[in-house]
Short mmCIF file of C-alpha atoms and ligand atoms in Angstrom, two decimals:
data_model
loop_
_atom_site.label_atom_id
_atom_site.label_comp_id
_atom_site.label_asym_id
_atom_site.label_seq_id
_atom_site.Cartn_x
_atom_site.Cartn_y
_atom_site.Cartn_z
CA MET A 1 -344.79 -40.40 -270.29
CA SER A 2 -342.23 -40.57 -267.40
CA SER A 3 -340.23 -43.58 -269.21
CA MET A 4 -339.67 -41.30 -272.33
CA GLN A 5 -335.92 -41.20 -273.26
CA PRO A 6 -334.75 -37.52 -272.92
CA THR A 7 -334.24 -35.92 -276.31
CA THR A 8 -330.86 -34.40 -277.34
CA PHE A 9 -332.68 -30.93 -276.42
CA ASP A 10 -333.77 -32.06 -272.95
CA LEU A 11 -330.11 -33.03 -272.23
CA LEU A 12 -328.43 -29.95 -273.69
CA ALA A 13 -331.06 -27.91 -271.92
CA ASP A 14 -329.89 -29.11 -268.67
CA HIS A 15 -326.30 -27.88 -269.46
CA GLU A 16 -327.25 -24.19 -268.97
CA PRO A 17 -324.96 -21.40 -269.21
CA ALA A 18 -324.70 -21.16 -265.59
CA GLN A 19 -322.66 -24.64 -265.47
CA GLN A 20 -321.30 -23.84 -268.98
CA PRO A 21 -318.39 -21.41 -269.32
CA ARG A 22 -319.40 -18.85 -271.74
CA ALA A 23 -318.90 -19.19 -275.53
CA GLU A 24 -315.33 -17.96 -276.27
CA GLN A 25 -315.54 -15.64 -279.41
CA ILE A 26 -312.33 -16.29 -281.66
CA GLY A 27 -313.37 -14.21 -284.86
CA GLU A 28 -316.12 -11.68 -285.63
CA GLN A 29 -318.61 -14.52 -286.17
CA SER A 30 -316.93 -17.63 -284.74
CA TRP A 31 -317.31 -19.06 -281.31
CA VAL A 32 -315.88 -22.14 -279.23
CA LEU A 33 -318.36 -23.89 -276.92
CA ARG A 34 -316.15 -25.66 -274.56
CA GLY A 35 -317.55 -29.09 -273.36
CA PHE A 36 -320.75 -28.47 -275.36
CA ALA A 37 -321.35 -32.05 -276.59
CA LEU A 38 -320.44 -33.68 -273.08
CA PRO A 39 -323.90 -34.23 -271.89
CA ILE A 40 -324.75 -36.41 -274.71
CA VAL A 41 -321.39 -37.85 -275.69
CA ASP A 42 -322.33 -41.50 -275.27
CA GLN A 43 -325.04 -40.99 -277.77
CA VAL A 44 -322.76 -39.40 -280.07
CA LEU A 45 -320.01 -42.30 -279.86
CA SER A 46 -322.63 -44.94 -280.39
CA ALA A 47 -324.12 -43.06 -283.38
CA LEU A 48 -320.49 -42.72 -284.61
CA ASP A 49 -319.81 -46.43 -284.39
CA ALA A 50 -322.72 -47.28 -286.31
CA LEU A 51 -321.82 -44.71 -289.09
CA LEU A 52 -318.25 -45.99 -289.42
CA ALA A 53 -319.58 -49.49 -289.77
CA ALA A 54 -321.79 -48.46 -292.74
CA ALA A 55 -319.11 -46.11 -294.29
CA PRO A 56 -315.67 -46.92 -293.16
CA LEU A 57 -312.80 -44.39 -292.88
CA ARG A 58 -310.54 -44.37 -295.85
CA HIS A 59 -307.61 -42.13 -296.82
CA MET A 60 -308.78 -39.90 -299.91
CA VAL A 61 -306.34 -38.71 -302.49
CA THR A 62 -305.79 -35.11 -303.23
CA PRO A 63 -306.12 -33.82 -306.83
CA GLY A 64 -302.33 -33.47 -306.43
CA GLY A 65 -302.12 -37.16 -305.96
CA PHE A 66 -301.08 -36.97 -302.43
CA SER A 67 -303.00 -39.57 -299.90
CA MET A 68 -304.43 -37.59 -296.85
CA SER A 69 -303.06 -38.33 -293.45
CA VAL A 70 -306.33 -37.85 -292.08
CA GLY A 71 -309.13 -40.74 -292.63
CA THR A 72 -312.37 -39.52 -293.70
CA SER A 73 -316.14 -40.66 -294.07
CA SER A 74 -319.39 -38.80 -294.18
CA CYS A 75 -322.99 -38.99 -293.36
CA GLY A 76 -325.95 -37.03 -294.52
CA ALA A 77 -327.63 -36.25 -298.22
CA LEU A 78 -324.13 -35.06 -299.24
CA GLY A 79 -320.36 -36.30 -298.23
CA TRP A 80 -317.27 -34.37 -299.20
CA ILE A 81 -314.88 -36.16 -301.31
CA THR A 82 -311.67 -36.05 -303.22
CA ASP A 83 -309.83 -37.67 -305.81
CA ARG A 84 -307.47 -37.01 -308.95
CA SER A 85 -310.42 -34.97 -310.57
CA GLY A 86 -310.79 -32.68 -307.54
CA TYR A 87 -312.63 -31.67 -304.35
CA ARG A 88 -316.28 -31.89 -304.07
CA TYR A 89 -319.54 -33.17 -302.51
CA SER A 90 -321.33 -36.37 -303.68
CA ALA A 91 -324.44 -38.00 -302.78
CA VAL A 92 -322.77 -41.42 -303.23
CA ASP A 93 -320.16 -43.00 -301.01
CA PRO A 94 -317.46 -43.90 -303.84
CA LEU A 95 -316.21 -46.77 -301.98
CA SER A 96 -319.50 -48.61 -301.50
CA GLY A 97 -321.41 -46.95 -304.67
CA ARG A 98 -324.39 -46.41 -302.29
CA PRO A 99 -325.57 -43.19 -300.69
CA TRP A 100 -323.91 -42.15 -297.48
CA PRO A 101 -325.59 -43.25 -294.32
CA ALA A 102 -328.40 -40.83 -293.14
CA MET A 103 -327.34 -38.18 -290.59
CA PRO A 104 -328.25 -39.64 -287.07
CA LEU A 105 -331.02 -37.43 -285.30
CA VAL A 106 -328.75 -36.88 -282.35
CA LEU A 107 -325.87 -35.17 -284.37
CA PHE A 108 -328.40 -33.13 -286.53
CA GLU A 109 -329.79 -31.76 -283.27
CA LEU A 110 -326.50 -31.26 -281.75
CA ALA A 111 -325.26 -29.16 -284.77
CA GLN A 112 -328.42 -27.25 -284.67
CA THR A 113 -328.18 -26.55 -281.02
CA ALA A 114 -324.52 -25.35 -280.94
CA ALA A 115 -325.21 -23.17 -284.07
CA GLN A 116 -328.11 -21.28 -282.12
CA ARG A 117 -326.02 -20.90 -279.06
CA ALA A 118 -323.56 -19.15 -281.50
CA GLY A 119 -326.57 -16.94 -282.89
CA PHE A 120 -327.26 -18.77 -285.93
CA ALA A 121 -331.08 -20.00 -286.15
CA ASP A 122 -332.24 -22.95 -288.16
CA PHE A 123 -329.13 -24.47 -289.12
CA HIS A 124 -329.99 -27.56 -291.20
CA ALA A 125 -326.99 -29.48 -291.99
CA ASP A 126 -327.14 -31.64 -294.86
CA SER A 127 -323.47 -33.11 -294.55
CA CYS A 128 -321.42 -34.00 -291.76
CA LEU A 129 -317.80 -34.83 -292.73
CA ILE A 130 -315.90 -37.44 -290.20
CA ASN A 131 -312.03 -36.80 -289.93
CA GLN A 132 -310.13 -39.28 -287.95
CA TYR A 133 -306.39 -38.27 -286.92
CA ILE A 134 -303.98 -40.52 -285.55
CA PRO A 135 -300.91 -39.24 -283.84
CA GLY A 136 -298.89 -37.40 -286.43
CA ALA A 137 -301.87 -36.68 -288.53
CA LYS A 138 -302.27 -32.98 -289.61
CA MET A 139 -304.41 -30.83 -291.89
CA SER A 140 -302.53 -27.99 -293.68
CA LEU A 141 -303.88 -24.52 -293.86
CA HIS A 142 -306.68 -24.45 -296.47
CA GLN A 143 -310.17 -22.57 -297.24
CA ASP A 144 -313.26 -24.50 -297.39
CA LYS A 145 -314.94 -23.39 -300.63
CA ASP A 146 -316.79 -26.39 -301.98
CA GLU A 147 -319.96 -25.74 -300.23
CA HIS A 148 -322.04 -23.01 -302.17
CA ALA A 149 -324.04 -21.65 -299.22
CA TYR A 150 -321.38 -19.56 -297.29
CA ALA A 151 -324.41 -17.88 -295.44
CA ALA A 152 -324.66 -20.99 -293.25
CA PRO A 153 -322.15 -21.66 -290.58
CA ILE A 154 -319.91 -24.66 -290.25
CA VAL A 155 -320.08 -26.41 -287.04
CA SER A 156 -317.51 -28.76 -285.58
CA LEU A 157 -317.22 -31.11 -282.73
CA SER A 158 -314.01 -32.71 -281.37
CA LEU A 159 -313.57 -36.13 -279.79
CA GLY A 160 -310.59 -37.81 -278.28
CA LEU A 161 -307.06 -36.69 -278.37
CA PRO A 162 -306.53 -33.03 -278.14
CA ALA A 163 -305.81 -30.94 -281.24
CA MET A 164 -304.13 -27.43 -281.87
CA PHE A 165 -306.47 -25.83 -284.30
CA LEU A 166 -304.82 -22.97 -286.41
CA PHE A 167 -307.28 -20.19 -287.45
CA GLY A 168 -305.77 -17.87 -289.78
CA GLY A 169 -306.79 -14.85 -291.74
CA PHE A 170 -307.94 -14.44 -295.48
CA ALA A 171 -304.50 -14.83 -297.01
CA ARG A 172 -302.40 -18.03 -296.56
CA SER A 173 -299.54 -16.01 -295.16
CA ASP A 174 -301.48 -14.17 -292.35
CA LYS A 175 -300.68 -14.89 -288.85
CA SER A 176 -302.68 -17.77 -287.46
CA GLN A 177 -304.08 -17.95 -283.89
CA ARG A 178 -303.59 -21.50 -282.25
CA ILE A 179 -306.66 -22.78 -280.38
CA PRO A 180 -306.68 -25.91 -278.34
CA LEU A 181 -309.74 -28.18 -279.19
CA LEU A 182 -310.43 -31.07 -276.70
CA HIS A 183 -312.84 -33.88 -276.32
CA GLY A 184 -316.27 -32.52 -276.28
CA ASP A 185 -315.82 -28.88 -277.59
CA MET A 186 -317.78 -27.51 -280.33
CA VAL A 187 -316.84 -24.45 -282.75
CA VAL A 188 -319.25 -22.41 -284.82
CA TRP A 189 -317.64 -20.57 -287.75
CA GLY A 190 -320.00 -18.38 -289.56
CA GLY A 191 -320.40 -15.22 -292.02
CA VAL A 192 -317.08 -13.59 -292.86
CA ASP A 193 -315.05 -16.13 -290.96
CA ARG A 194 -316.24 -18.91 -293.24
CA LEU A 195 -313.42 -18.23 -295.83
CA ARG A 196 -310.43 -17.80 -293.29
CA PHE A 197 -307.68 -20.41 -293.83
CA HIS A 198 -307.15 -22.88 -290.98
CA GLY A 199 -305.73 -26.08 -290.19
CA VAL A 200 -304.63 -28.63 -287.50
CA LEU A 201 -301.11 -29.20 -286.15
CA PRO A 202 -299.81 -32.68 -286.28
CA ILE A 203 -301.79 -34.57 -283.35
CA LYS A 204 -299.36 -35.61 -280.56
CA PRO A 205 -299.12 -39.11 -279.35
CA GLY A 206 -301.50 -40.06 -276.62
CA ARG A 207 -304.33 -42.25 -275.54
CA HIS A 208 -307.90 -40.99 -274.84
CA PRO A 209 -309.74 -42.88 -272.44
CA ARG A 210 -312.89 -43.13 -274.55
CA LEU A 211 -311.41 -42.97 -278.10
CA GLY A 212 -307.84 -44.37 -277.51
CA GLU A 213 -304.90 -43.17 -279.82
CA ARG A 214 -307.06 -41.00 -282.18
CA ARG A 215 -308.85 -37.63 -282.65
CA ILE A 216 -312.22 -37.63 -284.30
CA ASN A 217 -313.73 -34.19 -285.75
CA LEU A 218 -317.17 -33.98 -287.07
CA THR A 219 -317.97 -30.85 -289.22
CA PHE A 220 -321.59 -30.06 -290.14
CA ARG A 221 -322.18 -28.35 -293.21
CA VAL A 222 -324.78 -27.00 -295.47
CA ALA A 223 -323.52 -28.36 -298.68
CA GLY A 224 -326.27 -28.55 -301.15
C1 LIG B 301 -312.73 -22.81 -289.77
N1 LIG B 301 -311.31 -29.78 -290.31
O1 LIG B 301 -312.61 -30.61 -292.47
S1 LIG B 301 -312.36 -28.03 -287.65
C2 LIG B 301 -312.20 -29.62 -292.72
O2 LIG B 301 -310.33 -30.21 -287.23
C3 LIG B 301 -311.35 -29.06 -291.40
O3 LIG B 301 -310.64 -31.57 -288.72
C4 LIG B 301 -310.50 -29.35 -289.21
O4 LIG B 301 -310.85 -28.07 -291.52
C5 LIG B 301 -310.58 -30.50 -288.24
O5 LIG B 301 -312.06 -28.78 -293.62
C6 LIG B 301 -310.89 -28.19 -288.43
C7 LIG B 301 -313.59 -27.26 -288.93
C8 LIG B 301 -313.43 -26.31 -289.64
C9 LIG B 301 -314.23 -26.36 -290.74
C10 LIG B 301 -314.33 -25.57 -291.71
C11 LIG B 301 -313.93 -24.34 -291.28
C12 LIG B 301 -313.03 -24.93 -289.42
C13 LIG B 301 -313.15 -24.04 -290.24
C14 LIG B 301 -314.34 -23.13 -292.31
C15 LIG B 301 -313.62 -21.97 -291.97
C16 LIG B 301 -313.10 -21.55 -290.79
FE1 LIG B 302 -311.68 -26.93 -293.30
#
């Protein structure tokens, strides 16, 4: 069996806390895992290429009629969509009329392992939202309220250009913490922190050696 490919778990298990800076706690039930995905980033990026070939990024329209600066796609049983009639999850990609591509095992296991590291056992994501930011793109402060399962955390993976993440409170006007998110960083938000306002400042111009002039953020959710 020596020729067997290492699994996601094998690769992440080699990345023990001794080599890895401790999880940084940013909220009562939220943690940043710096560089957590780096040991398997090649597999993640090839999975991502295949996903975006099957379900291309597109600029969705908000219920208010504005085109988002962020390009989005999804994989998994459910994908997050928005149009003039509202925000929701859909089993069908409105662009193709077909189901979203399946969630690659490497992504499912990566999200599960990150959630576990943050103390959330048995995280089974059924949705992964893919957000692409080119320099200048941003995400205004908002709450994620379209998932019904608030008990499950949300897990994110940042790739490419750095971003300044804004982590606010429970009212839009509460002061936000600013948290830099870099290539390979993962964040797990759970429990009470799930309903905190959050956003992303406009991405600064730059070029990432692997991803070029863009940032990609994957968010894993239990949406169904
Ligand atoms: C914190 N995405 O897709 S990371 C989103 O970087 C979103 O693309 C940002 O906000 C991005 O909704 C932020 C993920 C994130 C997702 C949900 C959260 C952070 C969260 C819910 C509660 C608190
Ligand atoms: Fe959000």
